[in-house]
Structures are given as structure tokens and as C-alpha cells.
Amino acid sequence: MSSLQHVWARTGVLAVLLLPLAMLFAVVSGWRRLAYRRGWLHAVSVGVPVIVVGNITAGGSGKTPLVIWLVNWLRSQGYRPGVISRGYGGTACGCVEVQADSPPAQVGDEPVLIRLKTAAPVVVGRDRVAAAHTLLEYHPDVDVIVSDDGLQHYRLRRDIELAVIDATTGLGNGWLLPAGPLREPAARLASVDAVVQVVRDTAEPRTYRSITGWRADYSAGHAYRLCAPQEKLALRDLPPHDWLAATGIGRPQGFFAMLDRHGLHYRPQAFPDHHVFRPTDLPVGGAVLMTEKDAVKCREFAGPDWWAVGLEVTLENGFVRWLDARLKQ
């Protein structure tokens, strides 16, 4: 993914060569959007409000941490939220409910992390409508569904669309896949209910014409040992080690920059996004730092000095007020 992001960041020779495929992708995806807009294809209501947290770019934009924040906030407001997800990278067939000890290789790493961080019911399935029905069948008390990704899954009728953009990478070269990172044209942002820009470290939110966006600051939280997650330390209080910082996320640079900001000395090692970690990937006797998304895949064989770094998500007060008012309509 990092090599593709390098290509997508500019209008280079390879991106130009891929333009014919991008034009074909534009025709197919554009026809599908038109079919739902004109009523040739029909969206399905599942009977409770649905909030979709998605993006129009490929790669990691920071959707899952926002989903976790949103679910926990909804519960604090008296709602009973549930989550649906595709379960990307998992092998599960049909619709499967995620448990705290579900194998990430079966249901996907992000759904397991959401389940652990929120304790909300989570169901994975490629068909978002079927996943939502399954969720409500198992948990009829759920009164609002949050869809982790699914902005382009138009068959599921939604009440609120939140589009997430990483402020560092933005929309890349602005071209559609595979010549650029866009799943849909940038104009799609004008039709969502809110755009949330994820700001890490020293990045600044970008300005997009005719689009009002909210800011979400992502910063390092406490770290904890995978073998003793109840023991938490601030990054500055971690014991001095020859750290190995290993991660398999869409934008590993964001994780490394976060460690840099806290003055940690480490050797970086980036794996592909959604990498299925094995015991031989990392030194069992070494000191390892990783994201929580990586940690859920390493719990069964973690070394004694493997640490997960949590993430703190802070939304603008204006966004919180807007969301509260929108939900009450």
C-alpha cells in the first residue's frame, strides 16, 4: 500500500499509464451511483438509524478509531449502538458475530478491535444489509447502527454519512483508482453529511472548495503490554530499550511519526496493511511497539516486552454539537 500511495501522491508516468483503467472504473462506479439516485436500484432500510463512517480514498484514513469514538459517545448519550463491518481480511462466510476472542484471521482485525474497545455488538459480512439484519436479530435492543466503512455500499439506506480524510495525504493526485487513490470523484464529498479530517502530529487540515469539514485530532495514548493489558504507561515512561516499531496499517508513517514526537528511539518495520502476524515475524525476546490494530493479531504469541500504543481521538466541539442535534431530528 505504501508504494501505491507514493504513485497516487502525484501525477507521474505510472499514474498516467493507468488512466484508461481509471476511466473504466469511473464509468462502472458512476453508473452504479446513478442507478441508485434514479431509483433503478433501491436502497434497503433496516428499521433503525444507520450512520456510515467511510471514505472516498483507498488505504488507511483513520475510519476505525472514529468508529470506536462514535460508538462510545453514542452509548454515553443513552443510545444502544451496534456495529457492522465487512471484516476485511477475514475468511468468514456469510454474517458472523464478533466476540472479544474471535480470531482476527476469521473476522478481520478492525472488527475485533472495535469489539474490544467498545463492548458493543459487532457483526461482519460482505453484504451490509444482511449484516445489519443479523445484528438486529441477535440484539433487538440496538437502536442505532454504525457501519465501519460502506460509503460505497449504496444498497444499505443510511441516515448520516461521515466521510473521513487523512489531512496528511488528502485526496492524493485526485484521480480515480487505479491511477489515483479515489474510490469516487472528489465531488462526492459535497453530498455527505459531514467530512472529518484526521489530523496527526503537525499536519494541518486541508481546505476543500464548497466543503465544510470538522477536525479530529489523533494522538498517542497510553501503552500497555500485550500480556498484561491492564498495566498502562505513558510513552515517556516506557523503559529504555532498543525498540522495534512494527506495524501493518495503511499509513505506517503516521505511527512512526507519533513515536518520533514522543522522542522514542526505534527501528521501524512496516508490513502490508492487514498483515496476518505470525510468531516468526517479530523477536519474541525483543522489545516491540505496535498499534492496537496489530496487537489483536499477536495476543496469542506475544513476547513479554511487546507493547501496544493506544490512540486518543478528540473531535471538535462543533462536530459533537452538530451530531447531537442531527440525531435528535
mmCIF file of C-alpha atoms in Angstrom:
data_model
loop_
_atom_site.group_PDB
_atom_site.id
_atom_site.type_symbol
_atom_site.label_atom_id
_atom_site.label_comp_id
_atom_site.label_asym_id
_atom_site.label_seq_id
_atom_site.Cartn_x
_atom_site.Cartn_y
_atom_site.Cartn_z
ATOM 1 C CA MET A 1 0.000 0.000 0.000
ATOM 2 C CA SER A 2 2.855 2.427 0.779
ATOM 3 C CA SER A 3 4.269 2.026 -2.744
ATOM 4 C CA LEU A 4 0.829 2.695 -4.231
ATOM 5 C CA GLN A 5 0.440 5.778 -2.054
ATOM 6 C CA HIS A 6 3.735 7.020 -3.487
ATOM 7 C CA VAL A 7 2.309 6.615 -7.003
ATOM 8 C CA TRP A 8 -1.029 8.174 -6.034
ATOM 9 C CA ALA A 9 0.570 11.218 -4.433
ATOM 10 C CA ARG A 10 1.463 12.745 -7.801
ATOM 11 C CA THR A 11 0.553 12.646 -11.474
ATOM 12 C CA GLY A 12 3.599 10.645 -12.530
ATOM 13 C CA VAL A 13 4.199 8.445 -15.562
ATOM 14 C CA LEU A 14 2.731 5.301 -13.991
ATOM 15 C CA ALA A 15 -0.406 7.156 -12.908
ATOM 16 C CA VAL A 16 -0.861 8.469 -16.459
ATOM 17 C CA LEU A 17 -0.456 4.958 -17.885
ATOM 18 C CA LEU A 18 -3.207 3.742 -15.562
ATOM 19 C CA LEU A 19 -5.671 6.437 -16.661
ATOM 20 C CA PRO A 20 -7.554 4.190 -19.156
ATOM 21 C CA LEU A 21 -8.343 1.758 -16.330
ATOM 22 C CA ALA A 22 -9.372 4.690 -14.127
ATOM 23 C CA MET A 23 -11.779 5.849 -16.842
ATOM 24 C CA LEU A 24 -13.334 2.384 -16.992
ATOM 25 C CA PHE A 25 -13.653 2.373 -13.203
ATOM 26 C CA ALA A 26 -15.312 5.809 -13.374
ATOM 27 C CA VAL A 27 -17.920 4.567 -15.868
ATOM 28 C CA VAL A 28 -18.813 1.468 -13.836
ATOM 29 C CA SER A 29 -18.942 3.186 -10.443
ATOM 30 C CA GLY A 30 -20.705 6.226 -11.895
ATOM 31 C CA TRP A 31 -23.433 4.088 -13.442
ATOM 32 C CA ARG A 32 -23.999 2.371 -10.096
ATOM 33 C CA ARG A 33 -24.374 5.693 -8.261
ATOM 34 C CA LEU A 34 -26.758 6.913 -10.956
ATOM 35 C CA ALA A 35 -28.840 3.741 -10.699
ATOM 36 C CA TYR A 36 -29.491 4.335 -7.000
ATOM 37 C CA ARG A 37 -30.050 8.061 -7.470
ATOM 38 C CA ARG A 38 -32.633 7.497 -10.227
ATOM 39 C CA GLY A 39 -34.346 4.663 -8.370
ATOM 40 C CA TRP A 40 -33.388 1.907 -10.831
ATOM 41 C CA LEU A 41 -31.806 0.168 -7.864
ATOM 42 C CA HIS A 42 -33.326 0.503 -4.413
ATOM 43 C CA ALA A 43 -31.674 1.006 -1.032
ATOM 44 C CA VAL A 44 -32.945 -1.125 1.841
ATOM 45 C CA SER A 45 -33.983 0.310 5.206
ATOM 46 C CA VAL A 46 -33.254 -1.921 8.199
ATOM 47 C CA GLY A 47 -35.632 -0.180 10.592
ATOM 48 C CA VAL A 48 -33.171 1.761 12.781
ATOM 49 C CA PRO A 49 -30.972 4.796 12.034
ATOM 50 C CA VAL A 50 -27.705 3.967 10.251
ATOM 51 C CA ILE A 51 -24.517 6.048 10.449
ATOM 52 C CA VAL A 52 -21.914 5.218 7.812
ATOM 53 C CA VAL A 53 -18.295 6.094 8.570
ATOM 54 C CA GLY A 54 -16.384 5.740 5.320
ATOM 55 C CA ASN A 55 -14.056 7.417 2.896
ATOM 56 C CA ILE A 56 -13.590 8.002 -0.808
ATOM 57 C CA THR A 57 -9.918 7.024 -0.802
ATOM 58 C CA ALA A 58 -8.216 3.637 -0.689
ATOM 59 C CA GLY A 59 -5.843 2.955 2.170
ATOM 60 C CA GLY A 60 -5.869 3.952 5.801
ATOM 61 C CA SER A 61 -7.613 7.245 6.538
ATOM 62 C CA GLY A 62 -8.448 6.663 10.203
ATOM 63 C CA LYS A 63 -12.027 5.364 9.984
ATOM 64 C CA THR A 64 -11.858 2.712 12.694
ATOM 65 C CA PRO A 65 -10.652 4.980 15.545
ATOM 66 C CA LEU A 66 -13.509 7.353 14.657
ATOM 67 C CA VAL A 67 -15.981 4.447 14.724
ATOM 68 C CA ILE A 68 -14.723 3.496 18.197
ATOM 69 C CA TRP A 69 -15.059 7.093 19.408
ATOM 70 C CA LEU A 70 -18.546 7.360 17.864
ATOM 71 C CA VAL A 71 -19.847 4.133 19.412
ATOM 72 C CA ASN A 72 -18.584 5.069 22.862
ATOM 73 C CA TRP A 73 -20.029 8.578 22.514
ATOM 74 C CA LEU A 74 -23.404 7.219 21.411
ATOM 75 C CA ARG A 75 -23.550 4.989 24.469
ATOM 76 C CA SER A 76 -22.686 7.952 26.709
ATOM 77 C CA GLN A 77 -25.708 9.758 25.230
ATOM 78 C CA GLY A 78 -28.073 6.922 26.097
ATOM 79 C CA TYR A 79 -28.158 5.127 22.737
ATOM 80 C CA ARG A 80 -27.633 1.380 22.299
ATOM 81 C CA PRO A 81 -25.312 1.199 19.269
ATOM 82 C CA GLY A 82 -24.235 -1.817 17.265
ATOM 83 C CA VAL A 83 -21.609 -2.070 14.530
ATOM 84 C CA ILE A 84 -21.460 -3.740 11.140
ATOM 85 C CA SER A 85 -18.306 -4.184 9.105
ATOM 86 C CA ARG A 86 -17.151 -6.031 6.035
ATOM 87 C CA GLY A 87 -14.484 -7.771 8.084
ATOM 88 C CA TYR A 88 -11.775 -7.040 5.541
ATOM 89 C CA GLY A 89 -9.014 -9.659 5.555
ATOM 90 C CA GLY A 90 -11.164 -12.226 7.367
ATOM 91 C CA THR A 91 -12.182 -15.598 5.966
ATOM 92 C CA ALA A 92 -15.673 -15.743 7.499
ATOM 93 C CA CYS A 93 -18.524 -16.584 5.124
ATOM 94 C CA GLY A 94 -21.956 -15.052 5.481
ATOM 95 C CA CYS A 95 -22.639 -12.945 8.568
ATOM 96 C CA VAL A 96 -20.724 -13.655 11.770
ATOM 97 C CA GLU A 97 -20.978 -12.010 15.173
ATOM 98 C CA VAL A 98 -17.609 -10.885 16.556
ATOM 99 C CA GLN A 99 -16.611 -11.834 20.078
ATOM 100 C CA ALA A 100 -13.737 -10.426 22.124
ATOM 101 C CA ASP A 101 -11.770 -13.616 21.495
ATOM 102 C CA SER A 102 -12.718 -14.071 17.825
ATOM 103 C CA PRO A 103 -9.721 -14.869 15.598
ATOM 104 C CA PRO A 104 -8.868 -11.775 13.519
ATOM 105 C CA ALA A 105 -7.943 -14.119 10.664
ATOM 106 C CA GLN A 106 -11.604 -15.140 10.566
ATOM 107 C CA VAL A 107 -13.478 -11.866 11.161
ATOM 108 C CA GLY A 108 -10.848 -9.195 10.435
ATOM 109 C CA ASP A 109 -8.599 -7.204 12.737
ATOM 110 C CA GLU A 110 -10.623 -3.974 12.841
ATOM 111 C CA PRO A 111 -13.925 -5.608 13.947
ATOM 112 C CA VAL A 112 -12.116 -7.390 16.798
ATOM 113 C CA LEU A 113 -10.539 -4.104 17.886
ATOM 114 C CA ILE A 114 -13.924 -2.340 17.788
ATOM 115 C CA ARG A 115 -15.454 -5.107 19.891
ATOM 116 C CA LEU A 116 -12.644 -4.908 22.457
ATOM 117 C CA LYS A 117 -12.650 -1.101 22.699
ATOM 118 C CA THR A 118 -16.425 -0.589 22.834
ATOM 119 C CA ALA A 119 -18.001 -3.874 24.060
ATOM 120 C CA ALA A 120 -20.752 -3.118 21.513
ATOM 121 C CA PRO A 121 -22.187 -5.955 19.414
ATOM 122 C CA VAL A 122 -20.361 -6.269 16.089
ATOM 123 C CA VAL A 123 -21.378 -8.324 13.041
ATOM 124 C CA VAL A 124 -19.234 -8.764 9.936
ATOM 125 C CA GLY A 125 -20.466 -9.591 6.454
ATOM 126 C CA ARG A 126 -19.766 -8.543 2.889
ATOM 127 C CA ASP A 127 -23.478 -7.754 2.455
ATOM 128 C CA ARG A 128 -24.040 -4.790 4.780
ATOM 129 C CA VAL A 129 -27.839 -5.181 4.640
ATOM 130 C CA ALA A 130 -27.633 -8.828 5.682
ATOM 131 C CA ALA A 131 -25.112 -7.915 8.398
ATOM 132 C CA ALA A 132 -27.464 -5.245 9.769
ATOM 133 C CA HIS A 133 -30.419 -7.660 9.816
ATOM 134 C CA THR A 134 -28.279 -10.263 11.592
ATOM 135 C CA LEU A 135 -27.157 -7.701 14.148
ATOM 136 C CA LEU A 136 -30.746 -6.710 14.922
ATOM 137 C CA GLU A 137 -31.838 -10.345 15.066
ATOM 138 C CA TYR A 138 -29.172 -11.151 17.675
ATOM 139 C CA HIS A 139 -29.525 -7.812 19.500
ATOM 140 C CA PRO A 140 -33.047 -6.400 19.077
ATOM 141 C CA ASP A 141 -32.290 -3.670 21.642
ATOM 142 C CA VAL A 142 -29.842 -1.955 19.255
ATOM 143 C CA ASP A 143 -31.359 1.415 18.294
ATOM 144 C CA VAL A 144 -28.623 2.812 16.029
ATOM 145 C CA ILE A 145 -26.180 1.043 13.699
ATOM 146 C CA VAL A 146 -22.697 2.323 12.878
ATOM 147 C CA SER A 147 -21.237 0.961 9.655
ATOM 148 C CA ASP A 148 -17.442 0.772 9.647
ATOM 149 C CA ASP A 149 -16.776 1.674 6.018
ATOM 150 C CA GLY A 150 -19.526 1.143 3.454
ATOM 151 C CA LEU A 151 -19.821 4.643 1.991
ATOM 152 C CA GLN A 152 -19.986 3.000 -1.450
ATOM 153 C CA HIS A 153 -22.382 0.221 -0.306
ATOM 154 C CA TYR A 154 -25.455 2.113 -1.555
ATOM 155 C CA ARG A 155 -27.833 -0.813 -1.064
ATOM 156 C CA LEU A 156 -27.885 -0.044 2.663
ATOM 157 C CA ARG A 157 -30.054 3.006 3.307
ATOM 158 C CA ARG A 158 -28.239 5.398 5.635
ATOM 159 C CA ASP A 159 -29.334 8.381 7.705
ATOM 160 C CA ILE A 160 -25.933 10.020 8.247
ATOM 161 C CA GLU A 161 -22.817 9.780 6.093
ATOM 162 C CA LEU A 162 -19.452 10.721 7.590
ATOM 163 C CA ALA A 163 -16.512 10.845 5.170
ATOM 164 C CA VAL A 164 -13.045 10.596 6.708
ATOM 165 C CA ILE A 165 -9.964 12.185 5.123
ATOM 166 C CA ASP A 166 -6.401 11.945 6.344
ATOM 167 C CA ALA A 167 -5.117 15.520 6.468
ATOM 168 C CA THR A 168 -1.567 14.396 5.633
ATOM 169 C CA THR A 169 -2.312 12.607 2.366
ATOM 170 C CA GLY A 170 -5.569 14.327 1.453
ATOM 171 C CA LEU A 171 -7.004 13.093 -1.845
ATOM 172 C CA GLY A 172 -3.616 12.359 -3.398
ATOM 173 C CA ASN A 173 -3.433 13.264 -7.072
ATOM 174 C CA GLY A 174 -7.241 13.474 -7.209
ATOM 175 C CA TRP A 175 -7.619 10.661 -9.746
ATOM 176 C CA LEU A 176 -9.786 7.567 -9.524
ATOM 177 C CA LEU A 177 -8.473 4.056 -8.958
ATOM 178 C CA PRO A 178 -6.086 2.682 -10.072
ATOM 179 C CA ALA A 179 -4.440 5.874 -11.380
ATOM 180 C CA GLY A 180 -5.132 7.588 -8.054
ATOM 181 C CA PRO A 181 -6.494 6.748 -4.626
ATOM 182 C CA LEU A 182 -10.122 7.792 -5.150
ATOM 183 C CA ARG A 183 -12.969 5.275 -4.949
ATOM 184 C CA GLU A 184 -15.360 8.024 -6.034
ATOM 185 C CA PRO A 185 -14.877 11.504 -7.516
ATOM 186 C CA ALA A 186 -13.964 14.266 -5.077
ATOM 187 C CA ALA A 187 -17.370 15.836 -5.798
ATOM 188 C CA ARG A 188 -18.892 13.007 -3.742
ATOM 189 C CA LEU A 189 -17.768 14.836 -0.597
ATOM 190 C CA ALA A 190 -20.322 17.553 -1.293
ATOM 191 C CA SER A 191 -23.159 15.058 -0.825
ATOM 192 C CA VAL A 192 -22.129 13.537 2.524
ATOM 193 C CA ASP A 193 -23.444 14.930 5.796
ATOM 194 C CA ALA A 194 -20.039 15.744 7.270
ATOM 195 C CA VAL A 195 -16.367 15.499 6.362
ATOM 196 C CA VAL A 196 -13.976 14.677 9.196
ATOM 197 C CA GLN A 197 -10.296 15.397 8.673
ATOM 198 C CA VAL A 198 -7.933 13.287 10.745
ATOM 199 C CA VAL A 199 -5.026 15.380 11.991
ATOM 200 C CA ARG A 200 -1.929 13.668 13.312
ATOM 201 C CA ASP A 201 1.037 15.448 14.868
ATOM 202 C CA THR A 202 1.997 18.604 12.949
ATOM 203 C CA ALA A 203 -0.339 18.103 9.965
ATOM 204 C CA GLU A 204 -2.891 20.798 9.197
ATOM 205 C CA PRO A 205 -6.430 20.358 7.836
ATOM 206 C CA ARG A 206 -6.780 20.974 4.127
ATOM 207 C CA THR A 207 -9.272 23.326 2.510
ATOM 208 C CA TYR A 208 -11.704 21.863 0.002
ATOM 209 C CA ARG A 209 -13.953 24.023 -2.146
ATOM 210 C CA SER A 210 -17.629 24.076 -1.083
ATOM 211 C CA ILE A 211 -16.996 21.546 1.710
ATOM 212 C CA THR A 212 -17.139 22.301 5.412
ATOM 213 C CA GLY A 213 -15.074 19.846 7.405
ATOM 214 C CA TRP A 214 -14.564 19.060 11.064
ATOM 215 C CA ARG A 215 -11.267 18.306 12.703
ATOM 216 C CA ALA A 216 -10.408 15.102 14.594
ATOM 217 C CA ASP A 217 -7.056 15.047 16.393
ATOM 218 C CA TYR A 218 -5.386 11.649 16.763
ATOM 219 C CA SER A 219 -2.593 11.446 19.326
ATOM 220 C CA ALA A 220 -0.760 8.748 21.246
ATOM 221 C CA GLY A 221 -2.481 7.421 24.326
ATOM 222 C CA HIS A 222 -1.067 5.053 26.920
ATOM 223 C CA ALA A 223 0.938 1.963 26.037
ATOM 224 C CA TYR A 224 0.359 -1.450 27.583
ATOM 225 C CA ARG A 225 1.957 -4.869 27.472
ATOM 226 C CA LEU A 226 0.051 -7.347 25.347
ATOM 227 C CA CYS A 227 0.469 -9.951 28.088
ATOM 228 C CA ALA A 228 -0.726 -7.517 30.803
ATOM 229 C CA PRO A 229 -3.112 -5.004 29.145
ATOM 230 C CA GLN A 230 -4.357 -3.698 32.494
ATOM 231 C CA GLU A 231 -0.935 -2.124 33.147
ATOM 232 C CA LYS A 232 -0.699 1.147 31.239
ATOM 233 C CA LEU A 233 2.174 3.621 30.881
ATOM 234 C CA ALA A 234 2.580 6.953 29.152
ATOM 235 C CA LEU A 235 5.041 6.723 26.261
ATOM 236 C CA ARG A 236 7.521 8.918 28.124
ATOM 237 C CA ASP A 237 7.533 6.400 30.984
ATOM 238 C CA LEU A 238 8.332 3.353 28.880
ATOM 239 C CA PRO A 239 11.530 1.551 29.930
ATOM 240 C CA PRO A 240 14.585 2.322 27.781
ATOM 241 C CA HIS A 241 15.002 -0.344 25.128
ATOM 242 C CA ASP A 242 16.288 -0.918 21.651
ATOM 243 C CA TRP A 243 12.719 -0.767 20.396
ATOM 244 C CA LEU A 244 11.406 -2.349 17.219
ATOM 245 C CA ALA A 245 8.356 -0.432 15.966
ATOM 246 C CA ALA A 246 6.376 -2.840 13.801
ATOM 247 C CA THR A 247 3.035 -2.196 12.164
ATOM 248 C CA GLY A 248 0.772 -3.449 9.399
ATOM 249 C CA ILE A 249 -1.546 -0.489 8.794
ATOM 250 C CA GLY A 250 -2.428 1.558 5.736
ATOM 251 C CA ARG A 251 -0.229 4.518 6.685
ATOM 252 C CA PRO A 252 2.688 3.263 8.808
ATOM 253 C CA GLN A 253 4.316 6.706 8.572
ATOM 254 C CA GLY A 254 1.641 8.075 10.887
ATOM 255 C CA PHE A 255 2.525 5.557 13.604
ATOM 256 C CA PHE A 256 6.242 6.200 13.287
ATOM 257 C CA ALA A 257 5.739 9.983 13.359
ATOM 258 C CA MET A 258 3.723 9.607 16.557
ATOM 259 C CA LEU A 259 6.630 7.751 18.185
ATOM 260 C CA ASP A 260 9.067 10.383 16.912
ATOM 261 C CA ARG A 261 7.017 13.111 18.521
ATOM 262 C CA HIS A 262 7.480 11.430 21.905
ATOM 263 C CA GLY A 263 11.236 11.084 21.460
ATOM 264 C CA LEU A 264 11.337 7.283 21.261
ATOM 265 C CA HIS A 265 14.331 5.649 19.593
ATOM 266 C CA TYR A 266 13.370 2.655 17.479
ATOM 267 C CA ARG A 267 13.914 0.650 14.323
ATOM 268 C CA PRO A 268 10.875 0.857 12.014
ATOM 269 C CA GLN A 269 9.434 -2.202 10.297
ATOM 270 C CA ALA A 270 6.359 -1.822 8.107
ATOM 271 C CA PHE A 271 4.247 -4.764 6.980
ATOM 272 C CA PRO A 272 1.397 -4.675 4.427
ATOM 273 C CA ASP A 273 -1.961 -3.367 5.635
ATOM 274 C CA HIS A 274 -3.971 -6.035 7.482
ATOM 275 C CA HIS A 275 -0.864 -8.234 7.661
ATOM 276 C CA VAL A 276 -1.514 -11.563 9.405
ATOM 277 C CA PHE A 277 1.236 -11.637 12.000
ATOM 278 C CA ARG A 278 2.974 -14.910 12.797
ATOM 279 C CA PRO A 279 5.310 -15.723 15.726
ATOM 280 C CA THR A 280 8.317 -15.650 13.395
ATOM 281 C CA ASP A 281 7.603 -12.078 12.211
ATOM 282 C CA LEU A 282 8.810 -10.418 15.423
ATOM 283 C CA PRO A 283 11.509 -11.234 18.018
ATOM 284 C CA VAL A 284 9.846 -12.995 20.947
ATOM 285 C CA GLY A 285 12.541 -11.816 23.338
ATOM 286 C CA GLY A 286 12.760 -8.313 21.921
ATOM 287 C CA ALA A 287 11.086 -5.030 22.853
ATOM 288 C CA VAL A 288 8.342 -4.290 20.320
ATOM 289 C CA LEU A 289 5.940 -1.378 19.869
ATOM 290 C CA MET A 290 2.825 -1.758 17.712
ATOM 291 C CA THR A 291 -0.618 -0.278 17.164
ATOM 292 C CA GLU A 292 -3.683 -1.755 18.834
ATOM 293 C CA LYS A 293 -4.886 -2.947 15.430
ATOM 294 C CA ASP A 294 -1.699 -5.013 15.125
ATOM 295 C CA ALA A 295 -1.869 -6.148 18.747
ATOM 296 C CA VAL A 296 -5.190 -8.003 18.365
ATOM 297 C CA LYS A 297 -3.424 -10.334 15.928
ATOM 298 C CA CYS A 298 -0.470 -11.004 18.245
ATOM 299 C CA ARG A 299 -2.200 -11.724 21.554
ATOM 300 C CA GLU A 300 -1.736 -15.497 21.399
ATOM 301 C CA PHE A 301 2.053 -15.443 20.966
ATOM 302 C CA ALA A 302 3.182 -12.044 22.265
ATOM 303 C CA GLY A 303 6.586 -11.753 23.877
ATOM 304 C CA PRO A 304 6.908 -10.406 27.445
ATOM 305 C CA ASP A 305 8.041 -6.977 26.199
ATOM 306 C CA TRP A 306 5.626 -6.402 23.346
ATOM 307 C CA TRP A 307 3.623 -3.198 23.842
ATOM 308 C CA ALA A 308 0.568 -1.757 22.123
ATOM 309 C CA VAL A 309 0.235 2.012 21.773
ATOM 310 C CA GLY A 310 -3.294 3.326 22.261
ATOM 311 C CA LEU A 311 -4.810 6.199 20.338
ATOM 312 C CA GLU A 312 -6.600 9.243 21.740
ATOM 313 C CA VAL A 313 -9.296 10.736 19.492
ATOM 314 C CA THR A 314 -10.530 14.284 20.074
ATOM 315 C CA LEU A 315 -13.339 15.773 17.983
ATOM 316 C CA GLU A 316 -14.192 19.438 17.628
ATOM 317 C CA ASN A 317 -16.933 20.599 19.978
ATOM 318 C CA GLY A 318 -18.815 21.912 16.978
ATOM 319 C CA PHE A 319 -18.939 18.466 15.441
ATOM 320 C CA VAL A 320 -20.234 16.941 18.668
ATOM 321 C CA ARG A 321 -22.994 19.557 18.888
ATOM 322 C CA TRP A 322 -23.885 19.050 15.219
ATOM 323 C CA LEU A 323 -24.041 15.262 15.603
ATOM 324 C CA ASP A 324 -26.155 15.510 18.744
ATOM 325 C CA ALA A 325 -28.643 17.821 17.023
ATOM 326 C CA ARG A 326 -28.742 15.666 13.893
ATOM 327 C CA LEU A 327 -29.516 12.519 15.874
ATOM 328 C CA LYS A 328 -32.359 14.245 17.695
ATOM 329 C CA GLN A 329 -34.093 15.341 14.484
#
